[in-house]
XYZ file of C-alpha atoms in Angstrom:
737
model
C 25.362 14.601 33.025
C 23.412 12.781 30.310
C 20.094 13.561 32.187
C 20.885 17.045 32.435
C 21.309 17.209 28.729
C 17.754 15.569 28.170
C 16.403 18.163 30.639
C 17.825 21.084 28.755
C 16.248 19.878 25.615
C 12.934 19.453 27.096
C 13.110 22.921 28.631
C 13.951 24.485 25.307
C 11.120 22.575 23.399
C 8.794 24.038 26.141
C 9.870 27.495 25.840
C 9.731 27.347 22.067
C 6.188 25.925 22.038
C 4.986 28.353 24.435
C 6.076 31.614 22.881
C 3.385 34.228 22.105
C 1.255 32.525 19.383
C -1.305 35.560 19.643
C 1.457 37.891 18.396
C -0.183 38.315 15.073
C -3.683 38.510 16.292
C -5.240 41.920 15.677
C -6.802 43.842 18.527
C -10.809 43.053 18.719
C -10.051 39.553 16.992
C -9.705 36.240 18.808
C -7.452 33.331 17.901
C -9.511 30.118 17.270
C -7.884 27.962 19.868
C -9.929 24.815 20.045
C -12.999 23.499 18.038
C -14.851 20.513 19.420
C -18.050 18.544 18.482
C -20.023 16.797 21.319
C -23.272 15.119 21.690
C -25.741 14.076 24.356
C -24.706 10.971 26.296
C -27.815 8.920 25.204
C -26.672 9.324 21.560
C -23.492 7.368 21.682
C -24.169 5.934 18.180
C -23.314 9.327 16.593
C -19.614 9.485 15.346
C -18.673 13.042 16.286
C -15.282 12.452 14.769
C -16.705 12.180 11.239
C -19.138 15.200 11.907
C -16.074 17.362 12.605
C -15.515 17.547 8.846
C -18.631 19.526 8.500
C -17.147 22.425 10.711
C -15.996 24.933 8.144
C -13.368 26.599 10.466
C -10.999 24.591 12.400
C -7.998 25.761 14.771
C -4.378 25.881 13.866
C -2.791 22.536 13.144
C -1.117 20.519 15.860
C 1.668 18.230 15.842
C 0.696 14.863 16.946
C -2.648 16.367 18.117
C -0.878 18.159 20.805
C 1.515 21.135 20.075
C 0.853 24.065 17.582
C 4.376 23.953 16.385
C 3.579 25.610 13.148
C 1.723 28.611 14.646
C 4.683 29.007 16.969
C 7.013 29.012 14.140
C 5.107 31.725 12.276
C 5.067 33.848 15.472
C 8.780 33.754 15.840
C 8.973 35.673 12.611
C 9.457 39.483 12.754
C 7.342 42.114 11.183
C 10.028 43.166 8.803
C 9.313 41.245 5.476
C 12.391 42.498 3.905
C 14.422 40.093 6.168
C 15.080 36.683 4.573
C 14.738 34.883 8.121
C 11.260 36.399 8.664
C 10.008 35.381 5.171
C 11.151 31.931 5.636
C 9.584 31.352 9.163
C 6.261 32.680 7.747
C 6.434 30.317 4.810
C 7.139 27.189 6.682
C 5.005 28.222 9.514
C 1.125 28.818 9.826
C -0.532 32.047 10.291
C -3.050 32.230 13.172
C -6.648 31.213 12.444
C -9.070 34.122 13.476
C -12.396 33.344 14.955
C -15.237 33.940 12.223
C -18.848 34.088 13.735
C -20.276 33.772 10.105
C -18.456 30.504 9.443
C -19.584 29.245 12.811
C -23.202 29.890 11.962
C -22.729 28.088 8.577
C -21.193 25.162 10.445
C -24.018 24.916 13.029
C -26.411 24.943 9.941
C -24.366 22.125 8.307
C -24.375 19.889 11.207
C -28.094 20.192 11.727
C -28.659 19.320 8.072
C -26.408 16.323 8.443
C -28.050 15.170 11.643
C -31.585 15.300 9.845
C -30.102 13.481 6.795
C -29.137 10.609 9.177
C -32.696 10.296 10.210
C -32.840 12.827 13.379
C -35.578 15.072 11.755
C -35.972 17.245 15.019
C -32.163 17.907 15.506
C -30.787 21.215 16.226
C -27.325 22.355 17.417
C -26.119 24.907 20.086
C -22.835 26.761 19.802
C -21.067 27.343 23.041
C -18.285 30.033 22.784
C -15.768 30.571 25.518
C -13.177 33.549 25.314
C -10.434 34.218 27.430
C -7.937 37.166 26.637
C -7.670 37.100 22.923
C -8.455 33.317 22.394
C -11.682 31.618 21.463
C -12.750 28.238 21.996
C -15.875 26.933 20.087
C -18.099 23.741 21.019
C -20.898 22.403 18.844
C -23.393 20.642 21.117
C -25.449 18.352 19.100
C -29.064 17.748 20.138
C -30.232 14.892 17.745
C -33.587 14.072 19.191
C -35.338 10.768 18.433
C -34.426 8.921 15.208
C -37.153 8.093 12.615
C -37.749 4.752 11.024
C -39.367 3.529 7.722
C -42.873 2.039 8.359
C -44.204 1.308 4.801
C -42.360 1.374 1.387
C -44.293 2.033 -1.922
C -42.623 1.944 -5.370
C -44.437 4.291 -8.030
C -42.783 3.087 -11.286
C -44.380 5.189 -14.088
C -42.690 3.239 -16.993
C -44.426 -0.055 -17.559
C -41.435 -1.665 -19.319
C -38.875 -0.568 -16.616
C -41.457 -1.765 -14.029
C -41.364 -5.171 -15.523
C -37.659 -5.103 -15.637
C -37.365 -4.227 -11.832
C -39.958 -6.909 -10.921
C -38.085 -9.508 -12.916
C -34.603 -8.587 -11.550
C -35.512 -7.249 -8.313
C -38.521 -9.003 -6.580
C -36.650 -9.928 -3.427
C -33.861 -7.270 -3.247
C -35.564 -4.091 -2.551
C -33.202 -1.828 -0.562
C -35.688 -0.187 1.463
C -37.588 -2.277 4.102
C -39.993 -1.694 6.870
C -38.067 -1.026 10.187
C -35.088 0.409 8.445
C -33.653 3.714 9.721
C -34.868 6.713 7.531
C -31.816 8.445 6.414
C -30.450 9.960 3.148
C -27.702 7.289 2.826
C -30.208 4.527 2.777
C -32.403 6.389 0.255
C -29.433 7.364 -2.053
C -28.385 3.692 -1.937
C -31.613 2.388 -3.237
C -31.693 5.084 -5.903
C -28.264 4.139 -7.017
C -29.097 0.397 -7.173
C -32.232 0.950 -9.356
C -30.385 3.240 -11.684
C -27.515 0.785 -12.140
C -29.918 -1.997 -12.910
C -31.647 0.232 -15.483
C -28.437 1.661 -17.018
C -26.955 -1.886 -17.519
C -30.002 -3.203 -19.313
C -29.966 -0.690 -22.239
C -31.101 2.607 -20.974
C -28.446 4.907 -22.249
C -30.099 8.288 -21.205
C -31.461 7.159 -17.793
C -29.984 8.953 -14.708
C -30.680 9.029 -11.054
C -32.670 12.295 -11.338
C -35.685 10.450 -12.878
C -36.073 8.848 -9.263
C -37.596 10.931 -6.377
C -38.949 10.282 -2.977
C -42.002 11.352 -1.008
C -41.999 11.070 2.702
C -45.131 11.263 4.913
C -44.672 11.177 8.709
C -47.376 9.359 10.804
C -48.569 11.787 13.464
C -47.645 10.988 16.990
C -44.987 8.509 16.164
C -41.314 8.344 14.903
C -42.367 6.264 11.618
C -42.471 7.424 8.133
C -44.158 6.122 4.898
C -41.863 6.448 1.892
C -42.910 6.482 -1.666
C -40.265 5.847 -4.410
C -41.393 7.438 -7.701
C -39.570 6.682 -10.891
C -40.780 9.398 -13.470
C -41.303 8.778 -17.215
C -38.768 10.249 -19.758
C -39.443 13.933 -19.979
C -37.633 16.925 -21.704
C -38.383 20.471 -22.831
C -39.601 19.271 -26.191
C -40.966 15.674 -25.032
C -44.011 15.045 -22.747
C -44.184 11.997 -20.466
C -43.273 9.024 -22.515
C -41.412 5.562 -22.004
C -37.640 5.552 -21.619
C -35.818 4.350 -24.670
C -33.937 1.072 -24.358
C -30.901 1.130 -26.800
C -28.773 -1.493 -28.452
C -25.282 -1.248 -29.887
C -25.099 -1.209 -33.677
C -21.578 -0.742 -34.918
C -18.157 -0.598 -32.968
C -15.436 1.343 -34.636
C -11.787 1.984 -33.464
C -9.973 5.169 -34.188
C -6.851 7.254 -33.347
C -7.484 11.066 -33.270
C -10.596 11.859 -35.350
C -9.990 9.348 -38.401
C -12.019 6.094 -38.003
C -10.096 2.781 -38.705
C -6.792 4.837 -39.118
C -3.576 2.879 -37.858
C -3.662 2.304 -34.087
C -0.312 -0.071 -33.908
C -2.345 -2.650 -31.977
C -3.855 -5.937 -33.395
C -7.368 -5.949 -33.919
C -7.841 -9.122 -31.958
C -6.153 -7.245 -28.988
C -8.581 -4.242 -29.378
C -11.706 -6.795 -29.527
C -10.538 -8.822 -26.447
C -10.369 -5.680 -24.209
C -13.719 -4.419 -25.397
C -16.908 -5.362 -23.389
C -19.097 -3.476 -25.606
C -20.643 -6.035 -27.972
C -22.619 -5.555 -31.257
C -26.265 -6.077 -31.025
C -26.016 -6.227 -27.370
C -28.091 -3.937 -24.878
C -25.945 -0.845 -23.741
C -24.558 -1.391 -20.380
C -22.734 1.193 -18.112
C -20.893 -1.776 -16.524
C -19.470 -2.902 -19.717
C -18.502 0.575 -20.616
C -16.415 0.736 -17.270
C -14.910 -2.656 -17.795
C -13.773 -1.343 -21.295
C -12.100 1.589 -19.796
C -10.430 -0.412 -17.074
C -8.955 -2.987 -19.652
C -7.722 -0.482 -22.156
C -6.186 1.611 -19.251
C -4.004 -1.253 -17.960
C -2.314 -1.635 -21.525
C 0.884 0.309 -21.428
C 0.917 0.860 -25.270
C -2.220 3.144 -24.725
C -2.042 6.691 -23.221
C -5.653 7.414 -23.098
C -8.913 6.059 -24.230
C -12.039 7.949 -24.966
C -15.411 6.075 -25.784
C -18.431 8.017 -27.370
C -21.727 6.788 -28.539
C -23.950 8.383 -31.403
C -27.653 7.715 -31.549
C -28.905 6.685 -35.020
C -32.039 8.968 -35.914
C -35.418 7.435 -35.786
C -34.071 4.237 -33.995
C -33.133 2.826 -30.722
C -29.552 1.980 -31.932
C -26.132 3.503 -30.936
C -22.943 3.564 -32.703
C -19.876 3.099 -30.437
C -16.499 4.730 -31.364
C -13.461 3.864 -29.335
C -10.771 6.523 -29.669
C -7.362 5.353 -28.637
C -4.084 7.529 -28.293
C -0.896 5.346 -28.045
C 2.387 5.903 -26.316
C 5.749 6.034 -27.913
C 6.699 2.279 -28.268
C 10.363 2.630 -27.061
C 12.064 4.468 -24.245
C 15.471 4.525 -22.904
C 16.357 5.571 -19.221
C 19.517 5.986 -17.276
C 19.447 6.209 -13.560
C 22.536 6.818 -11.420
C 22.776 6.151 -7.619
C 25.271 6.437 -4.696
C 25.831 3.630 -2.379
C 27.158 3.355 1.245
C 27.563 -0.194 2.666
C 28.862 0.030 6.126
C 31.005 2.971 5.330
C 32.250 1.845 2.084
C 31.192 4.331 -0.545
C 30.532 3.486 -4.230
C 28.325 4.308 -7.113
C 26.071 2.447 -9.437
C 24.062 3.082 -12.763
C 21.215 1.480 -14.441
C 20.512 1.714 -18.200
C 16.976 0.508 -19.251
C 15.562 0.108 -22.790
C 11.798 -0.530 -22.903
C 9.574 -1.560 -25.740
C 5.727 -1.289 -24.757
C 4.390 -2.841 -27.788
C 6.743 -5.629 -28.992
C 4.341 -7.725 -30.966
C 1.564 -5.151 -31.390
C -0.331 -6.543 -28.335
C 0.845 -4.146 -25.776
C 3.495 -6.659 -24.811
C 6.368 -4.832 -22.748
C 9.911 -6.049 -23.279
C 12.862 -4.424 -21.421
C 16.610 -4.986 -20.970
C 18.193 -3.671 -17.874
C 21.906 -3.141 -17.672
C 23.356 -2.361 -14.281
C 26.840 -1.721 -13.031
C 27.941 -0.953 -9.511
C 31.424 -0.241 -7.914
C 32.449 0.058 -4.248
C 35.634 1.094 -2.725
C 36.210 -1.489 0.036
C 38.709 -0.718 2.888
C 39.903 -2.468 5.956
C 40.077 -6.000 4.872
C 43.525 -7.042 5.900
C 44.919 -10.277 4.211
C 43.026 -9.887 1.027
C 43.992 -8.683 -2.422
C 43.748 -5.006 -3.162
C 40.379 -5.545 -5.067
C 37.136 -3.578 -4.727
C 33.453 -4.577 -5.089
C 32.155 -4.850 -8.600
C 28.797 -6.034 -9.880
C 27.503 -6.252 -13.576
C 23.968 -7.607 -14.138
C 21.715 -7.910 -17.323
C 17.967 -8.521 -16.927
C 15.640 -9.044 -19.568
C 11.628 -9.102 -19.038
C 8.788 -9.856 -21.260
C 5.339 -9.068 -19.952
C 1.933 -9.911 -21.776
C -1.026 -8.274 -20.698
C -3.125 -11.317 -20.653
C -2.837 -15.047 -19.491
C -0.573 -17.144 -21.793
C -1.646 -20.535 -20.577
C -4.124 -23.128 -21.783
C -7.231 -24.428 -20.275
C -8.313 -21.092 -18.635
C -11.984 -20.533 -19.169
C -12.816 -17.491 -21.282
C -15.072 -16.242 -18.809
C -12.340 -15.996 -16.119
C -9.891 -14.342 -18.725
C -12.460 -11.681 -19.469
C -13.587 -11.171 -15.777
C -9.973 -10.496 -14.589
C -7.101 -8.435 -15.736
C -3.872 -10.496 -15.731
C -0.217 -10.436 -16.865
C 2.077 -13.107 -17.786
C 5.793 -12.441 -17.240
C 8.891 -14.374 -18.079
C 12.262 -12.904 -17.021
C 16.043 -13.961 -17.351
C 18.727 -12.524 -14.996
C 22.683 -12.973 -14.998
C 24.472 -11.211 -11.990
C 28.236 -11.093 -11.734
C 29.775 -10.040 -8.373
C 33.513 -9.840 -7.552
C 34.652 -9.147 -4.009
C 38.161 -9.602 -2.506
C 36.926 -12.656 -0.692
C 35.241 -14.469 -3.423
C 33.371 -14.256 -6.816
C 29.641 -15.122 -7.237
C 27.550 -15.751 -10.081
C 23.643 -15.924 -10.121
C 21.602 -17.125 -13.154
C 17.870 -16.821 -12.720
C 14.987 -17.904 -14.947
C 11.256 -17.261 -13.931
C 7.654 -17.483 -15.467
C 5.039 -15.803 -13.333
C 1.441 -15.044 -13.595
C -0.496 -11.897 -11.833
C -4.123 -11.099 -11.796
C -6.906 -9.288 -10.276
C -10.714 -8.833 -10.674
C -11.084 -4.919 -11.474
C -14.123 -4.875 -9.226
C -12.327 -6.064 -6.117
C -9.392 -5.131 -3.969
C -7.640 -8.406 -3.953
C -4.635 -9.441 -6.185
C -2.972 -13.031 -6.851
C 0.399 -14.131 -8.070
C 1.579 -17.476 -9.062
C 5.279 -18.236 -9.598
C 4.812 -21.155 -12.014
C 8.441 -21.649 -12.289
C 11.537 -19.667 -10.740
C 14.993 -21.358 -11.204
C 18.034 -19.960 -9.457
C 21.643 -21.175 -10.024
C 24.276 -19.833 -7.685
C 27.876 -20.472 -8.855
C 30.943 -19.656 -6.800
C 33.951 -19.779 -9.391
C 36.526 -18.558 -6.933
C 37.024 -18.168 -3.141
C 40.134 -16.494 -1.674
C 42.532 -18.838 0.082
C 42.430 -16.633 3.283
C 38.679 -16.579 3.242
C 38.386 -20.324 2.901
C 41.077 -20.991 5.470
C 39.635 -18.779 8.051
C 36.071 -19.575 7.727
C 35.087 -22.561 5.559
C 38.080 -24.978 6.247
C 39.203 -23.903 9.635
C 38.584 -26.847 12.087
C 38.005 -24.261 15.054
C 35.454 -22.422 13.150
C 33.155 -24.968 11.464
C 30.182 -22.694 10.588
C 27.665 -24.921 8.740
C 25.585 -21.947 7.831
C 28.441 -20.062 6.391
C 29.874 -23.015 4.434
C 26.381 -24.077 2.999
C 25.898 -20.534 1.562
C 29.386 -20.511 -0.123
C 28.600 -23.675 -2.012
C 27.001 -23.959 -5.578
C 23.486 -24.203 -5.267
C 20.357 -24.871 -7.483
C 16.852 -23.651 -6.447
C 13.769 -24.575 -8.273
C 10.719 -23.165 -6.655
C 7.095 -22.821 -7.012
C 5.023 -20.070 -5.147
C 1.802 -18.373 -4.819
C 0.688 -15.076 -3.203
C -2.464 -13.177 -2.112
C -2.891 -9.554 -1.245
C -5.967 -7.280 -0.422
C -5.907 -3.623 0.376
C -8.913 -1.510 0.790
C -7.271 1.629 1.954
C -7.991 0.860 5.723
C -6.556 -2.344 6.024
C -4.061 -4.592 3.962
C -3.191 -8.286 4.061
C -0.378 -9.957 2.174
C 0.429 -13.550 2.214
C 2.870 -15.756 0.218
C 3.888 -19.447 0.075
C 6.505 -21.022 -1.774
C 8.315 -24.338 -1.843
C 11.317 -25.715 -3.525
C 13.058 -29.044 -4.377
C 10.075 -31.436 -3.991
C 10.211 -32.654 -7.520
C 13.957 -32.863 -7.745
C 14.084 -34.638 -4.654
C 11.470 -37.303 -5.780
C 13.536 -37.770 -8.951
C 16.619 -38.022 -7.112
C 15.212 -40.774 -4.802
C 13.832 -42.676 -7.834
C 16.821 -42.401 -9.984
C 19.498 -42.765 -7.163
C 21.279 -39.387 -7.687
C 24.814 -38.960 -6.192
C 25.244 -37.094 -3.055
C 28.043 -34.465 -2.040
C 30.086 -34.547 1.161
C 27.171 -33.025 3.131
C 24.771 -35.801 2.208
C 22.848 -33.513 -0.450
C 21.639 -35.066 -3.749
C 23.195 -33.374 -6.697
C 21.626 -32.442 -9.931
C 24.292 -32.011 -12.890
C 26.774 -32.226 -9.968
C 25.230 -29.249 -8.073
C 23.315 -29.641 -4.937
C 19.828 -28.426 -4.858
C 17.675 -26.768 -2.113
C 14.364 -28.188 -0.467
C 12.280 -26.112 1.793
C 8.863 -24.563 2.330
C 8.178 -21.167 3.422
C 5.069 -18.768 4.343
C 4.597 -15.186 5.059
C 1.714 -13.085 6.204
C 1.519 -9.382 6.823
C -1.345 -7.379 8.214
C -1.595 -3.608 8.288
C -4.346 -1.543 9.815
C -4.719 2.168 9.204
C -6.928 3.876 11.692
C -7.310 7.622 10.349
C -8.398 10.192 12.990
C -8.476 13.012 10.516
C -6.861 14.388 7.528
C -3.527 15.076 9.342
C -3.283 12.182 11.908
C -3.384 8.428 11.650
C -2.361 5.432 13.712
C -1.030 2.491 11.688
C -0.732 -0.987 13.180
C 1.274 -3.751 11.549
C 1.801 -7.566 12.124
C 4.309 -9.445 10.212
C 4.923 -13.151 10.582
C 7.131 -15.527 8.617
C 8.348 -19.113 8.974
C 10.361 -21.474 6.722
C 11.518 -25.072 7.140
C 14.412 -26.701 5.398
C 13.805 -30.440 5.054
C 14.777 -33.471 2.791
C 17.708 -32.451 0.809
C 18.570 -29.321 2.894
C 19.124 -28.811 6.711
C 19.843 -25.004 6.104
C 17.853 -22.471 4.253
C 19.644 -20.765 1.345
C 20.897 -17.192 2.495
C 18.299 -15.317 0.252
C 15.423 -17.174 1.887
C 16.515 -16.701 5.414
C 15.029 -13.938 7.618
C 16.907 -10.990 9.273
C 15.730 -8.346 11.730
C 16.371 -4.877 12.429
C 16.697 -2.073 9.682
C 14.421 0.616 8.530
C 11.515 -1.798 7.823
C 11.833 -3.852 11.016
C 12.710 -3.288 14.724
C 14.214 0.376 14.175
C 16.210 0.216 17.218
C 18.711 -2.158 15.487
C 20.741 -1.722 12.340
C 19.855 -4.035 9.394
C 20.807 -7.694 10.353
C 21.795 -6.646 13.811
C 19.051 -8.323 15.910
C 18.781 -12.016 16.760
C 18.244 -14.829 16.293
C 16.904 -15.026 19.846
C 19.382 -13.813 22.357
C 22.429 -14.666 20.138
C 25.371 -12.044 20.327
C 27.421 -11.634 17.194
C 31.146 -11.664 17.759
C 32.659 -11.805 14.349
C 31.675 -8.631 12.194
C 32.906 -10.225 9.080
C 30.586 -13.187 9.186
C 27.752 -11.930 11.298
C 25.663 -11.010 8.338
C 25.427 -14.703 7.972
C 24.961 -15.725 11.743
C 22.237 -13.175 12.415
C 19.751 -14.762 10.269
C 16.877 -17.261 11.027
C 14.122 -19.560 9.875
C 11.257 -17.521 11.780
C 10.453 -13.895 11.936
C 7.938 -11.827 14.045
C 7.375 -7.923 13.586
C 4.908 -6.004 15.705
C 4.735 -2.246 14.872
C 2.788 0.739 16.030
C 3.197 4.046 14.305
C 1.625 7.449 14.854
C 1.695 9.473 11.787
C 0.990 13.302 11.564
C 1.334 15.988 8.891
C 3.611 18.926 10.275
C 3.785 21.444 7.531
C 4.671 21.972 3.857
C 5.698 18.466 2.763
C 7.216 17.259 5.957
C 5.453 14.666 8.093
C 6.388 13.225 11.504
C 6.040 9.768 13.193
C 6.307 8.353 16.621
C 6.751 4.614 16.750
C 7.150 1.293 18.916
C 8.544 -1.799 17.310
C 8.731 -5.225 18.752
C 10.024 -8.674 17.279
C 12.835 -11.006 16.661
C 13.969 -13.846 14.309
C 14.678 -17.542 15.571
C 16.024 -20.708 14.168
C 13.974 -23.930 14.098
C 16.895 -26.116 14.415
C 19.743 -25.571 16.755
C 22.832 -24.440 15.125
C 26.293 -24.526 17.045
C 27.329 -21.254 15.537
C 24.117 -19.536 16.606
C 23.890 -20.110 20.395
C 20.577 -19.073 21.946
C 18.934 -18.519 18.587
C 16.521 -21.587 18.711
C 12.997 -20.980 19.085
C 11.315 -22.062 22.383
C 7.917 -21.265 23.824
C 9.517 -21.371 27.174
C 11.976 -18.270 26.239
C 9.762 -16.744 23.487
C 8.601 -13.684 25.364
C 11.915 -12.828 27.183
C 13.612 -12.719 23.697
C 11.065 -10.159 22.158
C 13.194 -6.974 21.413
C 11.475 -3.639 21.770
C 12.444 -0.317 20.407
C 10.719 3.225 20.124
C 11.702 6.344 18.361
C 10.611 9.057 16.254
C 11.033 9.914 12.270
C 10.644 12.670 9.689
C 9.308 12.076 6.343
C 9.478 14.249 3.076
C 6.564 13.482 0.979
C 7.247 14.438 -2.543
C 4.207 12.797 -3.935
C 5.936 10.569 -6.199
C 8.352 9.199 -3.568
C 8.862 9.690 0.148
C 12.272 10.247 1.833
C 12.247 8.751 5.424
C 14.551 9.471 8.399
C 13.877 7.412 11.534
C 15.811 7.419 14.733
C 15.265 4.224 16.819
C 16.320 3.683 20.494
C 16.395 0.236 22.024
C 13.974 -0.283 24.827
C 14.370 -4.031 25.484
C 17.414 -5.895 24.422
C 17.259 -9.881 24.409
C 20.797 -10.118 23.933
C 21.800 -8.987 27.581
C 20.588 -10.710 30.725
C 21.586 -8.101 33.310
C 19.112 -5.242 34.047
C 21.253 -2.523 32.735
C 21.722 -4.112 29.355
C 18.337 -5.870 29.064
C 16.242 -2.741 29.712
C 18.043 0.196 27.992
C 14.596 2.103 28.124
C 15.502 2.514 31.967
C 19.322 2.766 31.409
C 19.729 4.492 28.014
C 23.085 4.946 26.430
C 23.060 6.914 23.047
C 26.234 5.565 21.714
C 24.823 2.003 22.208
C 21.198 2.224 21.861
C 20.551 5.010 19.238
C 20.047 3.735 15.576
C 19.593 6.091 12.471
C 17.728 4.915 9.348
C 17.436 6.388 5.916
C 14.977 5.033 3.462
C 12.700 5.533 0.555
C 8.920 4.760 1.151
C 7.054 3.935 4.292
C 8.004 1.035 6.414
C 4.634 -0.783 5.929
C-alpha cells in the first residue's frame, strides 16, 4: 500500500511537469527550449561552461537542471487576469522565453570576441537551430582555430622618471614573457600591475588608459611580437610631458563640511587608522587601507577621503570626512521556543554603546529571560523551566596587549574582547548556575581571506545548588543505574581553557579549524601543592573539581557553482576530544552529538550514536548520545526555484564515537574494525526561503543506513523505508554549512 502512495505521487508530479508549457507561445513564435555551447574535441582546454555566460538569451529555468516547473506553473494559469488564482500562478511562475534571432546573432558575436580575447585570433562560431513544432533548440558551435603565443616583448616607457622607477622595482618581474599565451587577460594583468606600482609611488593622476599595446603577427606562424607603450601625460590643454609625482602635505579630519569639527573620536584613534602620512608619496594602497580600517570601526557610519592639489606644486592636501553613528542603541527581541513539544517564550533586551571611551569601543549588556511549560514529568514538583541571564561585553577595535610589533598592529585589523556571563536555570529536576569570564583576540589581514582567533583566557564555573531527590535517586545514586557520564555532568565543575582558531574562506572553499585545551596549569599546580581529591579521584580547586582535556576540530567546505542558479556543496567535518589527567569524561558542553539540522539530517538532534548505541531512556539519552569523536560527510545540491524560494537535495553520512569504553554506552567505542559498519547515511530534500538578511530552512531527511540495527530491514531503511520511523523534519535559520 505504501508503494502505491509513492507511485501516485510520482505520477502526479509527471503530469504536472508535462502540462502544455507552450500554452502562451504566440503563433509563429518558438519557445526557446534548450541552449548549449559546444566546441571541437581537440579544444578540450576551453571551458564551455564559462562561455555560456556570454549567451544573451537562455531558456526557462529548470529545477535541479532538469524540470521546468516555474514555466509549468505559469502555464497552469488561465487567461482571465481578473481571477486571483491566475494572477498568483503567473507571479510565482515564469513566462515562456521566446526565441529571438537578433539576440542569437549578438551572442554569436560575443562568443567570437571572447575566443579571440583568449588568444584564438582566427576563431568563429556557427549557430545550429533545431525546431520542432513550436519549440527551438539553439547550439553554438565554437571553432577556435589555433591559439597564438607571445614571441618578443618590448616596453616603450615614454616617461624617463617612471622608466627608472619600473626598472628599479620591476627588473625581474615583468608580467609578459616569451612563450606566454597571447590573450587579453594576460595583457590586462600586466597593465594593472604596472599601474599599481606607479599609483603606489606618488602618481595621483595616473590611470591605466595611459598604457596601450601594439601587436604584430609574424607571417606564417602563430606567434606575436607585443609592444607595451606607456604614454606621457597629456590633456586637452597640456602637450606631452612627464607625469607629476605627488606628496602629501596636510591631513585634516572633518565631520560634514567643517574641518576639525567635533568627531567624538580621540585624535590618536583617527591617526592610528590613517595610513596616509604627511610628507610621504601618495599611495593608492595606503588610501584603501585607510578606508578599510575606518570602515571596521562601529562608531563610524561612513568615510569619504578627498585630495586637493596645491597650485603650482606637487603637493596634495588630504581631508578625511567622517560621519559617526549614534553612540547608544537599545533593542528588544522576542522569540518562541519548542523543546520536544514543550512550548515557551523568551525575550532579550540589549543595550549597546559603540563609542564608550571615544575610541570606537563597543560595550553591550544583554538581559535574557526564558520560560517553558514542562509537561509529563511524573514525580517532580509542578515547576516549569525558567532561565535568566545577563551578559556584558567590551570590544576594543585593536590589540590590547604588550610586546606586539607596531608593523603587525598596522597590518592587521584586530579586536580584543572581554566578556562576563551569569546564567541561571531552574528545572523541576535541578537548578543550575553558570558563571563565565573570557578574554579573546581576533584579527585578520585585510588583503587576505584568513582569520585568526586566540582565547587567551576562558573560565567557566558550573554550580548545581539543588538537585531534586527523585532525580538523584533515579539516576545519580541508584546502584542499578550507575551512569558515570550522567553523574559527572551534575557535579560542580570548573573549566579553565586556552584555545586558538583559524579560518579561510575565498567563496569557493572554506577551512575552519580550532584547538583548545583545559586544566593543564591547574593540574600542574595540584600535583605540586598536593591538592585534595574528591570521591571520583579528581583534584579540587577551592573545593571544586576542574576539567582537563584537549580538543580539536576541522571543517572543510567546497562550493562548486555550475551557474547562477545551481551549485554543489561538499562538506567534511572532523572533531576529536580526549579527557586525561584530572578527567576521564568530557564536560557535557564539550562532547559531540550527531543528527539535527546541521548534521546527519535523517536523525533528530542528539538522536544518532555513539557508534551503534541505542537509547532506551528518553529522559537521559541526551547525555548518553554524546561522544568524544565526530565525523560529518555532506553533499548538497542547491538550486534556485523561483521568487525567494530555493531547493536542495542532500546526502549526509557520519556518526559519533567515544574514545574510552563506558558501560552506559554499549557499542559506542570507536574501533577501526567496526568503523565503516557504524557510518550512518541519510538522504532528503529541503526548501529555503532566502530573505537576504536571513534564510529560513525546512529539511526533510530520510534514514538510508542505520547502524543501530543489525538486521537487514532495520539496517538498510533505504530498501525498506517506513515514514513513521525514518522521516525527520528540521526547521532552522541559515544554511547547514
